[in-house]
């Protein structure tokens, strides 16, 4: 199986908590079925999502995501083959930026705003690796 990773950015109009809960529930159900893992980073106005799994399955999932009107302005940030998963334990890890430790988040914001479409490739890769390593949650007990 060829393992692939796709990262995209999109915008939302202030996703309500219950909407986000529904998106995550459906995503996790489907992703367990499809062997997809990853993370959904939720900012005040932007999503950045990392999907990893078998290349064709990732493509099918992304086609569904692109048709979803709960977000817009979708831009693929990177898509390539990988040899291991970053979020192997997560059918879809929920990472809200308000929970990320300030000293970590500040490395990736531009003029104080999390706007993944404006981040460099290096910053995107670095942020994903840092979040996958854990110890980012300012509110964790
Ligand atoms: P169905 O069984 O038909 O279920 C679709 C469900 O989504 C229904 O409960 C429906 O009410 C709800 N729904 C769809 N669109 C809307 C809408 N506009 N408003 C309200 N409810 C709606 N799907 C994945 O499989 N994996 C992912 O990782 C994933 N990540 C996502 C990330 C984001 C930011 C968003 C916005 C969506 C994501 N989705 C993901 C959901 C995806 O867009 C599709 O809605 C879902 O994959 C459809 O699943 P299904 O074919 O089983 O459809």
mmCIF file of C-alpha atoms and ligand atoms in Angstrom:
data_model
loop_
_atom_site.group_PDB
_atom_site.id
_atom_site.type_symbol
_atom_site.label_atom_id
_atom_site.label_comp_id
_atom_site.label_asym_id
_atom_site.label_seq_id
_atom_site.Cartn_x
_atom_site.Cartn_y
_atom_site.Cartn_z
ATOM 1 C CA UNK A 1 0.000 0.000 0.000
ATOM 2 C CA UNK A 2 1.324 3.430 -0.926
ATOM 3 C CA UNK A 3 0.871 5.780 1.999
ATOM 4 C CA UNK A 4 0.029 9.369 1.089
ATOM 5 C CA UNK A 5 -0.379 12.607 3.012
ATOM 6 C CA UNK A 6 -2.530 15.572 2.004
ATOM 7 C CA UNK A 7 -2.693 18.874 3.843
ATOM 8 C CA UNK A 8 -5.177 21.573 2.906
ATOM 9 C CA UNK A 9 -6.344 24.893 4.274
ATOM 10 C CA UNK A 10 -9.865 26.296 4.177
ATOM 11 C CA UNK A 11 -11.919 29.085 5.698
ATOM 12 C CA UNK A 12 -15.014 28.888 7.853
ATOM 13 C CA UNK A 13 -17.376 31.502 9.240
ATOM 14 C CA UNK A 14 -16.954 30.716 12.919
ATOM 15 C CA UNK A 15 -17.865 27.057 13.227
ATOM 16 C CA UNK A 16 -20.215 26.442 16.187
ATOM 17 C CA UNK A 17 -19.099 23.807 18.691
ATOM 18 C CA UNK A 18 -21.966 21.438 17.855
ATOM 19 C CA UNK A 19 -21.203 21.727 14.110
ATOM 20 C CA UNK A 20 -17.569 20.927 14.804
ATOM 21 C CA UNK A 21 -18.641 17.980 16.971
ATOM 22 C CA UNK A 22 -20.744 16.617 14.091
ATOM 23 C CA UNK A 23 -17.930 17.080 11.556
ATOM 24 C CA UNK A 24 -15.486 15.253 13.835
ATOM 25 C CA UNK A 25 -17.899 12.427 14.631
ATOM 26 C CA UNK A 26 -18.636 11.743 10.963
ATOM 27 C CA UNK A 27 -14.964 12.101 10.035
ATOM 28 C CA UNK A 28 -13.847 9.633 12.686
ATOM 29 C CA UNK A 29 -16.514 7.065 11.743
ATOM 30 C CA UNK A 30 -15.583 7.264 8.051
ATOM 31 C CA UNK A 31 -11.832 7.407 8.663
ATOM 32 C CA UNK A 32 -11.796 4.288 10.860
ATOM 33 C CA UNK A 33 -13.628 2.500 8.041
ATOM 34 C CA UNK A 34 -11.208 3.887 5.425
ATOM 35 C CA UNK A 35 -7.910 3.523 7.310
ATOM 36 C CA UNK A 36 -7.376 7.300 7.354
ATOM 37 C CA UNK A 37 -5.661 9.114 10.216
ATOM 38 C CA UNK A 38 -4.832 12.778 10.709
ATOM 39 C CA UNK A 39 -5.576 16.029 12.454
ATOM 40 C CA UNK A 40 -7.985 18.919 12.028
ATOM 41 C CA UNK A 41 -6.542 22.184 13.292
ATOM 42 C CA UNK A 42 -9.312 24.660 13.981
ATOM 43 C CA UNK A 43 -8.550 28.370 14.108
ATOM 44 C CA UNK A 44 -10.950 31.278 14.564
ATOM 45 C CA UNK A 45 -11.572 31.481 10.812
ATOM 46 C CA UNK A 46 -9.452 28.757 9.241
ATOM 47 C CA UNK A 47 -9.100 25.016 9.130
ATOM 48 C CA UNK A 48 -5.921 23.155 8.347
ATOM 49 C CA UNK A 49 -6.393 19.424 7.954
ATOM 50 C CA UNK A 50 -3.802 16.690 7.530
ATOM 51 C CA UNK A 51 -5.074 13.437 6.033
ATOM 52 C CA UNK A 52 -2.908 10.336 5.751
ATOM 53 C CA UNK A 53 -3.695 6.907 4.381
ATOM 54 C CA UNK A 54 -3.839 4.939 1.155
ATOM 55 C CA UNK A 55 -3.538 7.370 -1.765
ATOM 56 C CA UNK A 56 -6.817 6.527 -3.559
ATOM 57 C CA UNK A 57 -8.798 6.555 -0.323
ATOM 58 C CA UNK A 58 -7.357 9.947 0.603
ATOM 59 C CA UNK A 59 -8.405 11.243 -2.815
ATOM 60 C CA UNK A 60 -11.985 10.004 -2.357
ATOM 61 C CA UNK A 61 -12.210 11.507 1.128
ATOM 62 C CA UNK A 62 -10.866 14.843 -0.097
ATOM 63 C CA UNK A 63 -13.444 14.904 -2.920
ATOM 64 C CA UNK A 64 -16.211 14.646 -0.285
ATOM 65 C CA UNK A 65 -14.563 17.315 1.863
ATOM 66 C CA UNK A 66 -14.307 19.699 -1.116
ATOM 67 C CA UNK A 67 -18.076 19.415 -1.694
ATOM 68 C CA UNK A 68 -18.877 20.317 1.931
ATOM 69 C CA UNK A 69 -20.320 23.813 2.309
ATOM 70 C CA UNK A 70 -19.384 24.066 5.992
ATOM 71 C CA UNK A 71 -16.094 25.537 4.763
ATOM 72 C CA UNK A 72 -14.844 27.288 1.631
ATOM 73 C CA UNK A 73 -11.758 28.570 -0.150
ATOM 74 C CA UNK A 74 -10.051 25.190 -0.013
ATOM 75 C CA UNK A 75 -6.363 25.214 -0.994
ATOM 76 C CA UNK A 76 -4.118 22.163 -1.111
ATOM 77 C CA UNK A 77 -0.919 22.997 0.767
ATOM 78 C CA UNK A 78 0.914 19.747 0.085
ATOM 79 C CA UNK A 79 0.214 16.266 -1.204
ATOM 80 C CA UNK A 80 2.875 13.601 -1.437
ATOM 81 C CA UNK A 81 3.797 10.031 -0.621
ATOM 82 C CA UNK A 82 5.113 9.370 2.869
ATOM 83 C CA UNK A 83 6.671 6.354 4.536
ATOM 84 C CA UNK A 84 5.016 6.729 7.933
ATOM 85 C CA UNK A 85 2.008 8.347 9.566
ATOM 86 C CA UNK A 86 2.341 11.383 11.837
ATOM 87 C CA UNK A 87 -1.014 10.849 13.589
ATOM 88 C CA UNK A 88 -1.193 7.044 13.544
ATOM 89 C CA UNK A 89 -3.224 6.935 16.784
ATOM 90 C CA UNK A 90 -5.858 9.401 15.615
ATOM 91 C CA UNK A 91 -8.768 8.788 13.242
ATOM 92 C CA UNK A 92 -8.988 12.606 13.339
ATOM 93 C CA UNK A 93 -7.224 14.545 16.089
ATOM 94 C CA UNK A 94 -9.105 17.719 17.086
ATOM 95 C CA UNK A 95 -6.673 20.564 17.697
ATOM 96 C CA UNK A 96 -8.210 23.947 18.420
ATOM 97 C CA UNK A 97 -5.692 26.772 18.194
ATOM 98 C CA UNK A 98 -6.946 28.438 21.393
ATOM 99 C CA UNK A 99 -5.695 25.366 23.256
ATOM 100 C CA UNK A 100 -2.195 25.380 21.721
ATOM 101 C CA UNK A 101 0.514 26.707 24.040
ATOM 102 C CA UNK A 102 1.253 30.304 23.059
ATOM 103 C CA UNK A 103 4.990 29.693 22.723
ATOM 104 C CA UNK A 104 4.219 27.025 20.088
ATOM 105 C CA UNK A 105 1.357 28.778 18.269
ATOM 106 C CA UNK A 106 3.266 32.060 17.981
ATOM 107 C CA UNK A 107 5.846 30.327 15.758
ATOM 108 C CA UNK A 108 3.168 29.773 13.114
ATOM 109 C CA UNK A 109 0.880 32.790 13.259
ATOM 110 C CA UNK A 110 1.318 35.741 10.900
ATOM 111 C CA UNK A 111 0.619 39.114 12.514
ATOM 112 C CA UNK A 112 -1.037 37.178 15.321
ATOM 113 C CA UNK A 113 -3.398 35.262 13.020
ATOM 114 C CA UNK A 114 -3.431 31.531 12.239
ATOM 115 C CA UNK A 115 -3.831 31.583 8.452
ATOM 116 C CA UNK A 116 -2.414 28.339 7.049
ATOM 117 C CA UNK A 117 -2.758 29.417 3.403
ATOM 118 C CA UNK A 118 -0.109 32.095 4.106
ATOM 119 C CA UNK A 119 2.330 29.794 5.883
ATOM 120 C CA UNK A 120 5.516 28.562 4.214
ATOM 121 C CA UNK A 121 5.914 24.863 3.393
ATOM 122 C CA UNK A 122 8.577 24.665 6.063
ATOM 123 C CA UNK A 123 6.253 26.159 8.712
ATOM 124 C CA UNK A 124 3.401 23.813 7.705
ATOM 125 C CA UNK A 125 5.623 20.744 7.973
ATOM 126 C CA UNK A 126 7.148 21.927 11.226
ATOM 127 C CA UNK A 127 3.761 22.712 12.790
ATOM 128 C CA UNK A 128 2.340 19.287 11.863
ATOM 129 C CA UNK A 129 5.380 17.497 13.287
ATOM 130 C CA UNK A 130 5.308 19.566 16.470
ATOM 131 C CA UNK A 131 1.597 18.891 17.067
ATOM 132 C CA UNK A 132 2.021 15.178 16.293
ATOM 133 C CA UNK A 133 4.744 14.982 18.940
ATOM 134 C CA UNK A 134 2.211 16.066 21.602
ATOM 135 C CA UNK A 135 2.726 18.370 24.600
ATOM 136 C CA UNK A 136 1.032 21.293 22.830
ATOM 137 C CA UNK A 137 -2.188 21.480 24.843
ATOM 138 C CA UNK A 138 -2.209 24.425 27.245
ATOM 139 C CA UNK A 139 -5.415 23.161 28.878
ATOM 140 C CA UNK A 140 -4.363 19.530 29.386
ATOM 141 C CA UNK A 141 -4.571 18.400 33.001
HETATM 142 P P1 LIG B 1 -23.492 10.838 4.682
HETATM 143 O O1 LIG B 1 -23.634 9.498 5.324
HETATM 144 O O2 LIG B 1 -24.518 11.289 3.712
HETATM 145 O O3 LIG B 1 -23.366 11.852 5.897
HETATM 146 C C1 LIG B 1 -23.128 13.176 5.715
HETATM 147 C C2 LIG B 1 -23.301 13.785 7.087
HETATM 148 O O4 LIG B 1 -22.737 15.079 7.103
HETATM 149 C C3 LIG B 1 -24.750 13.894 7.428
HETATM 150 O O5 LIG B 1 -24.917 13.702 8.804
HETATM 151 C C4 LIG B 1 -25.055 15.321 7.015
HETATM 152 O O6 LIG B 1 -26.102 15.857 7.764
HETATM 153 C C5 LIG B 1 -23.766 16.003 7.325
HETATM 154 N N1 LIG B 1 -23.516 17.135 6.463
HETATM 155 C C6 LIG B 1 -22.884 17.132 5.275
HETATM 156 N N2 LIG B 1 -22.832 18.382 4.795
HETATM 157 C C7 LIG B 1 -23.455 19.164 5.705
HETATM 158 C C8 LIG B 1 -23.741 20.538 5.777
HETATM 159 N N3 LIG B 1 -23.389 21.358 4.814
HETATM 160 N N4 LIG B 1 -24.362 20.990 6.866
HETATM 161 C C9 LIG B 1 -24.732 20.149 7.843
HETATM 162 N N5 LIG B 1 -24.504 18.840 7.832
HETATM 163 C C10 LIG B 1 -23.867 18.368 6.765
HETATM 164 N N6 LIG B 1 -15.263 13.388 6.189
HETATM 165 C C11 LIG B 1 -14.495 12.285 6.273
HETATM 166 O O7 LIG B 1 -14.938 11.199 5.900
HETATM 167 N N7 LIG B 1 -13.226 12.351 6.781
HETATM 168 C C12 LIG B 1 -12.655 13.511 7.203
HETATM 169 O O8 LIG B 1 -11.510 13.509 7.676
HETATM 170 C C13 LIG B 1 -13.433 14.689 7.100
HETATM 171 N N8 LIG B 1 -12.943 15.892 7.486
HETATM 172 C C14 LIG B 1 -13.700 17.010 7.339
HETATM 173 C C15 LIG B 1 -13.158 18.261 7.676
HETATM 174 C C16 LIG B 1 -13.908 19.417 7.517
HETATM 175 C C17 LIG B 1 -13.295 20.755 7.877
HETATM 176 C C18 LIG B 1 -15.235 19.342 7.032
HETATM 177 C C19 LIG B 1 -16.054 20.588 6.875
HETATM 178 C C20 LIG B 1 -15.786 18.125 6.692
HETATM 179 C C21 LIG B 1 -15.038 16.949 6.849
HETATM 180 N N9 LIG B 1 -15.562 15.699 6.518
HETATM 181 C C22 LIG B 1 -14.778 14.581 6.597
HETATM 182 C C23 LIG B 1 -16.972 15.539 6.150
HETATM 183 C C24 LIG B 1 -17.144 15.442 4.650
HETATM 184 O O9 LIG B 1 -17.125 16.738 4.105
HETATM 185 C C25 LIG B 1 -18.485 14.765 4.306
HETATM 186 O O10 LIG B 1 -19.568 15.456 4.906
HETATM 187 C C26 LIG B 1 -18.514 13.328 4.781
HETATM 188 O O11 LIG B 1 -17.309 12.657 4.448
HETATM 189 C C27 LIG B 1 -19.700 12.645 4.098
HETATM 190 O O12 LIG B 1 -19.786 11.385 4.631
HETATM 191 P P2 LIG B 1 -20.752 10.294 3.974
HETATM 192 O O13 LIG B 1 -20.437 10.119 2.545
HETATM 193 O O14 LIG B 1 -20.691 9.104 4.868
HETATM 194 O O15 LIG B 1 -22.128 11.028 3.925
#
